Amino acid sequence: MSEFSEQIKNMKWSFSRVNTFESCKYNFYLQYIIPREVRKELYPPESNFWADNGSIVHEVLEKVFSGELPIEEANQYYIDHYGEIENHVKPATMERTFEKCSDYLAEVDFDWLKNYEILGVELKVDYELYGYKFLGFIDLLLQRKDSGKIILIVHKSSDYFFKKNGDVKAHMKDKLESYKKQMYMYCNAVKEKFGIFPDVICWNHFKDGGQFSTIPFKQEEYEATMQWFLDTV
């Protein structure tokens, strides 16, 4: 038991680790407690189409926003690397996903970026959060040139969260609440690094036409998330 306690004490936390523990403690044990070689023997890793496809789109967007890849070449880069994904889902599902992501990258226009300064692309945040080691990566962090307000953006393959009237879609409510916790933990890191909280939190739904789900930063939700992190750890 003492060895287990020491392992937890020295653990580097992330949103996914805390969220995994809350969702399924046995999965947390398998993923983060038992030795990796034992886990691989018990549960040989399998490729995940959704994760692999999302990783490619993230890579494309990272290269575009960091200036490594012209936006005109984004779709071709995605097409060239899409073939590396192993097929573990129905062909029709893969085709629909490919078309949605390819259409997005072929049609997306980032001209609006001229109004922003890019503070970070895949920005690594590695620091202590309430005495616990914490690690995360912010997909995109922007600051408005006119007001200085900071915009926190994460790229997501999930559906757009809201209906036309602004209400949250019923099947997205739980996901939104979970994703908000992740974003508020990143907000804490932004405050540590830049001295101010983000003014706006956004999710870029690249598989849903590049729609942005946008919510304002709320102090009470931030504080509730910090308490959730402490209570869970």
GROMACS .gro file of C-alpha atoms in nm:
model
  233
    1MET     CA    1   0.000   0.000   0.000
    2SER     CA    2   0.287   0.239   0.078
    3GLU     CA    3   0.434   0.180  -0.268
    4PHE     CA    4   0.097   0.262  -0.425
    5SER     CA    5   0.064   0.579  -0.217
    6GLU     CA    6   0.413   0.690  -0.318
    7GLN     CA    7   0.326   0.630  -0.684
    8ILE     CA    8   0.019   0.851  -0.653
    9LYS     CA    9   0.213   1.115  -0.463
   10ASN     CA   10   0.474   1.142  -0.740
   11MET     CA   11   0.228   1.115  -1.028
   12LYS     CA   12   0.216   1.385  -1.295
   13TRP     CA   13  -0.153   1.461  -1.334
   14SER     CA   14  -0.350   1.564  -1.639
   15PHE     CA   15  -0.717   1.620  -1.708
   16SER     CA   16  -0.743   1.278  -1.872
   17ARG     CA   17  -0.597   1.105  -1.566
   18VAL     CA   18  -0.833   1.275  -1.323
   19ASN     CA   19  -1.127   1.220  -1.555
   20THR     CA   20  -1.036   0.853  -1.603
   21PHE     CA   21  -1.029   0.798  -1.227
   22GLU     CA   22  -1.370   0.959  -1.187
   23SER     CA   23  -1.515   0.758  -1.477
   24CYS     CA   24  -1.366   0.417  -1.397
   25LYS     CA   25  -1.121   0.350  -1.117
   26TYR     CA   26  -1.027   0.010  -1.254
   27ASN     CA   27  -0.938   0.164  -1.590
   28PHE     CA   28  -0.724   0.419  -1.403
   29TYR     CA   29  -0.549   0.132  -1.228
   30LEU     CA   30  -0.482  -0.044  -1.559
   31GLN     CA   31  -0.367   0.269  -1.738
   32TYR     CA   32  -0.155   0.441  -1.476
   33ILE     CA   33  -0.073   0.210  -1.185
   34ILE     CA   34   0.031  -0.135  -1.304
   35PRO     CA   35   0.361  -0.159  -1.497
   36ARG     CA   36   0.330  -0.088  -1.868
   37GLU     CA   37   0.470  -0.426  -1.971
   38VAL     CA   38   0.209  -0.605  -1.757
   39ARG     CA   39  -0.070  -0.396  -1.908
   40LYS     CA   40   0.047  -0.471  -2.260
   41GLU     CA   41   0.049  -0.842  -2.182
   42LEU     CA   42  -0.299  -0.837  -2.030
   43TYR     CA   43  -0.451  -0.598  -2.280
   44PRO     CA   44  -0.251  -0.570  -2.604
   45PRO     CA   45  -0.294  -0.218  -2.743
   46GLU     CA   46  -0.522  -0.173  -3.041
   47SER     CA   47  -0.528   0.116  -3.282
   48ASN     CA   48  -0.823   0.352  -3.249
   49PHE     CA   49  -0.957   0.498  -3.572
   50TRP     CA   50  -1.113   0.802  -3.408
   51ALA     CA   51  -0.801   0.885  -3.207
   52ASP     CA   52  -0.570   0.823  -3.503
   53ASN     CA   53  -0.777   1.039  -3.737
   54GLY     CA   54  -0.803   1.313  -3.476
   55SER     CA   55  -0.427   1.305  -3.428
   56ILE     CA   56  -0.369   1.364  -3.798
   57VAL     CA   57  -0.609   1.662  -3.807
   58HIS     CA   58  -0.446   1.802  -3.493
   59GLU     CA   59  -0.106   1.766  -3.657
   60VAL     CA   60  -0.226   1.948  -3.969
   61LEU     CA   61  -0.372   2.235  -3.766
   62GLU     CA   62  -0.061   2.258  -3.550
   63LYS     CA   63   0.155   2.293  -3.861
   64VAL     CA   64  -0.078   2.552  -4.015
   65PHE     CA   65  -0.099   2.771  -3.703
   66SER     CA   66   0.275   2.746  -3.638
   67GLY     CA   67   0.349   2.854  -3.996
   68GLU     CA   68   0.506   2.524  -4.104
   69LEU     CA   69   0.232   2.436  -4.354
   70PRO     CA   70   0.045   2.674  -4.589
   71ILE     CA   71  -0.330   2.649  -4.544
   72GLU     CA   72  -0.356   2.568  -4.917
   73GLU     CA   73  -0.164   2.245  -4.854
   74ALA     CA   74  -0.351   2.138  -4.540
   75ASN     CA   75  -0.601   1.911  -4.710
   76GLN     CA   76  -0.337   1.735  -4.920
   77TYR     CA   77  -0.127   1.674  -4.607
   78TYR     CA   78  -0.431   1.515  -4.442
   79ILE     CA   79  -0.501   1.300  -4.748
   80ASP     CA   80  -0.139   1.185  -4.768
   81HIS     CA   81  -0.132   1.072  -4.404
   82TYR     CA   82  -0.488   0.938  -4.376
   83GLY     CA   83  -0.379   0.611  -4.536
   84GLU     CA   84  -0.164   0.535  -4.232
   85ILE     CA   85  -0.475   0.472  -4.022
   86GLU     CA   86  -0.563   0.107  -3.967
   87ASN     CA   87  -0.921   0.014  -4.044
   88HIS     CA   88  -1.111  -0.103  -3.737
   89VAL     CA   89  -1.449   0.053  -3.816
   90LYS     CA   90  -1.700   0.015  -4.096
   91PRO     CA   91  -1.574   0.146  -4.434
   92ALA     CA   92  -1.879   0.371  -4.465
   93THR     CA   93  -1.799   0.529  -4.128
   94MET     CA   94  -1.440   0.589  -4.231
   95GLU     CA   95  -1.551   0.741  -4.561
   96ARG     CA   96  -1.794   0.983  -4.394
   97THR     CA   97  -1.532   1.089  -4.141
   98PHE     CA   98  -1.268   1.134  -4.410
   99GLU     CA   99  -1.503   1.345  -4.624
  100LYS     CA  100  -1.599   1.570  -4.333
  101CYS     CA  101  -1.237   1.633  -4.229
  102SER     CA  102  -1.114   1.672  -4.586
  103ASP     CA  103  -1.393   1.916  -4.673
  104TYR     CA  104  -1.316   2.120  -4.363
  105LEU     CA  105  -0.945   2.146  -4.443
  106ALA     CA  106  -1.015   2.225  -4.809
  107GLU     CA  107  -1.260   2.505  -4.731
  108VAL     CA  108  -1.142   2.653  -4.400
  109ASP     CA  109  -1.039   3.019  -4.400
  110PHE     CA  110  -0.829   3.156  -4.119
  111ASP     CA  111  -0.833   3.516  -4.242
  112TRP     CA  112  -0.987   3.616  -3.909
  113LEU     CA  113  -0.654   3.537  -3.744
  114LYS     CA  114  -0.521   3.875  -3.860
  115ASN     CA  115  -0.699   4.026  -3.558
  116TYR     CA  116  -0.512   3.803  -3.314
  117GLU     CA  117  -0.165   3.736  -3.186
  118ILE     CA  118  -0.085   3.368  -3.149
  119LEU     CA  119   0.043   3.308  -2.795
  120GLY     CA  120   0.086   2.934  -2.831
  121VAL     CA  121   0.031   2.635  -3.059
  122GLU     CA  122   0.025   2.297  -2.882
  123LEU     CA  123   0.141   2.499  -2.583
  124LYS     CA  124   0.284   2.270  -2.316
  125VAL     CA  125   0.185   2.358  -1.961
  126ASP     CA  126   0.396   2.171  -1.708
  127TYR     CA  127   0.373   2.308  -1.355
  128GLU     CA  128   0.240   2.249  -1.004
  129LEU     CA  129  -0.132   2.279  -0.945
  130TYR     CA  130  -0.210   2.306  -0.575
  131GLY     CA  131   0.107   2.115  -0.498
  132TYR     CA  132   0.044   1.841  -0.755
  133LYS     CA  133   0.240   1.802  -1.076
  134PHE     CA  134   0.022   1.883  -1.375
  135LEU     CA  135   0.079   1.846  -1.750
  136GLY     CA  136  -0.136   1.957  -2.041
  137PHE     CA  137  -0.122   2.081  -2.398
  138ILE     CA  138  -0.330   2.375  -2.523
  139ASP     CA  139  -0.408   2.341  -2.893
  140LEU     CA  140  -0.429   2.713  -2.967
  141LEU     CA  141  -0.404   3.025  -2.752
  142LEU     CA  142  -0.485   3.363  -2.905
  143GLN     CA  143  -0.489   3.722  -2.785
  144ARG     CA  144  -0.694   3.995  -2.949
  145LYS     CA  145  -0.474   4.277  -3.075
  146ASP     CA  146  -0.731   4.546  -2.991
  147SER     CA  147  -0.846   4.442  -2.643
  148GLY     CA  148  -0.575   4.207  -2.518
  149LYS     CA  149  -0.839   3.947  -2.431
  150ILE     CA  150  -0.721   3.585  -2.448
  151ILE     CA  151  -0.907   3.312  -2.638
  152LEU     CA  152  -0.851   2.947  -2.544
  153ILE     CA  153  -0.919   2.698  -2.826
  154VAL     CA  154  -0.915   2.318  -2.837
  155HIS     CA  155  -0.976   2.119  -3.157
  156LYS     CA  156  -1.246   1.853  -3.121
  157SER     CA  157  -1.385   1.585  -3.351
  158SER     CA  158  -1.713   1.581  -3.156
  159ASP     CA  159  -2.040   1.734  -3.274
  160TYR     CA  160  -2.112   2.103  -3.228
  161PHE     CA  161  -2.260   2.146  -2.880
  162PHE     CA  162  -2.548   2.383  -2.937
  163LYS     CA  163  -2.888   2.398  -3.107
  164LYS     CA  164  -2.987   2.695  -3.321
  165ASN     CA  165  -3.164   2.852  -3.022
  166GLY     CA  166  -2.846   2.833  -2.813
  167ASP     CA  167  -2.951   2.542  -2.592
  168VAL     CA  168  -2.709   2.253  -2.549
  169LYS     CA  169  -2.800   1.945  -2.754
  170ALA     CA  170  -2.932   1.672  -2.524
  171HIS     CA  171  -2.676   1.410  -2.631
  172MET     CA  172  -2.389   1.656  -2.583
  173LYS     CA  173  -2.465   1.779  -2.230
  174ASP     CA  174  -2.241   1.532  -2.046
  175LYS     CA  175  -1.957   1.577  -2.293
  176LEU     CA  176  -1.975   1.955  -2.264
  177GLU     CA  177  -1.957   1.941  -1.885
  178SER     CA  178  -1.653   1.713  -1.905
  179TYR     CA  179  -1.481   1.924  -2.171
  180LYS     CA  180  -1.542   2.239  -1.968
  181LYS     CA  181  -1.346   2.091  -1.679
  182GLN     CA  182  -1.053   2.029  -1.911
  183MET     CA  183  -1.066   2.386  -2.038
  184TYR     CA  184  -1.089   2.540  -1.693
  185MET     CA  185  -0.783   2.344  -1.585
  186TYR     CA  186  -0.606   2.496  -1.885
  187CYS     CA  187  -0.739   2.838  -1.781
  188ASN     CA  188  -0.549   2.798  -1.456
  189ALA     CA  189  -0.231   2.733  -1.654
  190VAL     CA  190  -0.294   3.041  -1.871
  191LYS     CA  191  -0.333   3.254  -1.557
  192GLU     CA  192  -0.006   3.116  -1.422
  193LYS     CA  193   0.181   3.191  -1.745
  194PHE     CA  194   0.025   3.516  -1.868
  195GLY     CA  195  -0.124   3.671  -1.554
  196ILE     CA  196  -0.486   3.677  -1.675
  197PHE     CA  197  -0.760   3.425  -1.735
  198PRO     CA  198  -0.893   3.365  -2.086
  199ASP     CA  199  -1.198   3.574  -2.162
  200VAL     CA  200  -1.348   3.316  -2.398
  201ILE     CA  201  -1.331   2.936  -2.425
  202CYS     CA  202  -1.378   2.773  -2.767
  203TRP     CA  203  -1.397   2.428  -2.919
  204ASN     CA  204  -1.319   2.397  -3.289
  205HIS     CA  205  -1.540   2.115  -3.421
  206PHE     CA  206  -1.336   2.028  -3.727
  207LYS     CA  207  -1.556   1.730  -3.817
  208ASP     CA  208  -1.867   1.946  -3.795
  209GLY     CA  209  -1.780   2.209  -4.054
  210GLY     CA  210  -1.536   2.392  -3.830
  211GLN     CA  211  -1.808   2.541  -3.614
  212PHE     CA  212  -1.688   2.702  -3.292
  213SER     CA  213  -1.869   2.624  -2.968
  214THR     CA  214  -1.798   2.931  -2.757
  215ILE     CA  215  -1.865   3.006  -2.391
  216PRO     CA  216  -1.747   3.289  -2.165
  217PHE     CA  217  -1.505   3.222  -1.882
  218LYS     CA  218  -1.705   3.198  -1.558
  219GLN     CA  219  -1.530   3.233  -1.224
  220GLU     CA  220  -1.775   3.008  -1.040
  221GLU     CA  221  -1.730   2.725  -1.292
  222TYR     CA  222  -1.354   2.767  -1.273
  223GLU     CA  223  -1.356   2.743  -0.893
  224ALA     CA  224  -1.585   2.438  -0.905
  225THR     CA  225  -1.343   2.268  -1.145
  226MET     CA  226  -1.046   2.338  -0.922
  227GLN     CA  227  -1.234   2.188  -0.628
  228TRP     CA  228  -1.325   1.885  -0.842
  229PHE     CA  229  -0.957   1.836  -0.924
  230LEU     CA  230  -0.853   1.856  -0.557
  231ASP     CA  231  -1.134   1.629  -0.435
  232THR     CA  232  -1.065   1.366  -0.701
  233VAL     CA  233  -0.689   1.359  -0.653
   0.00000   0.00000   0.00000
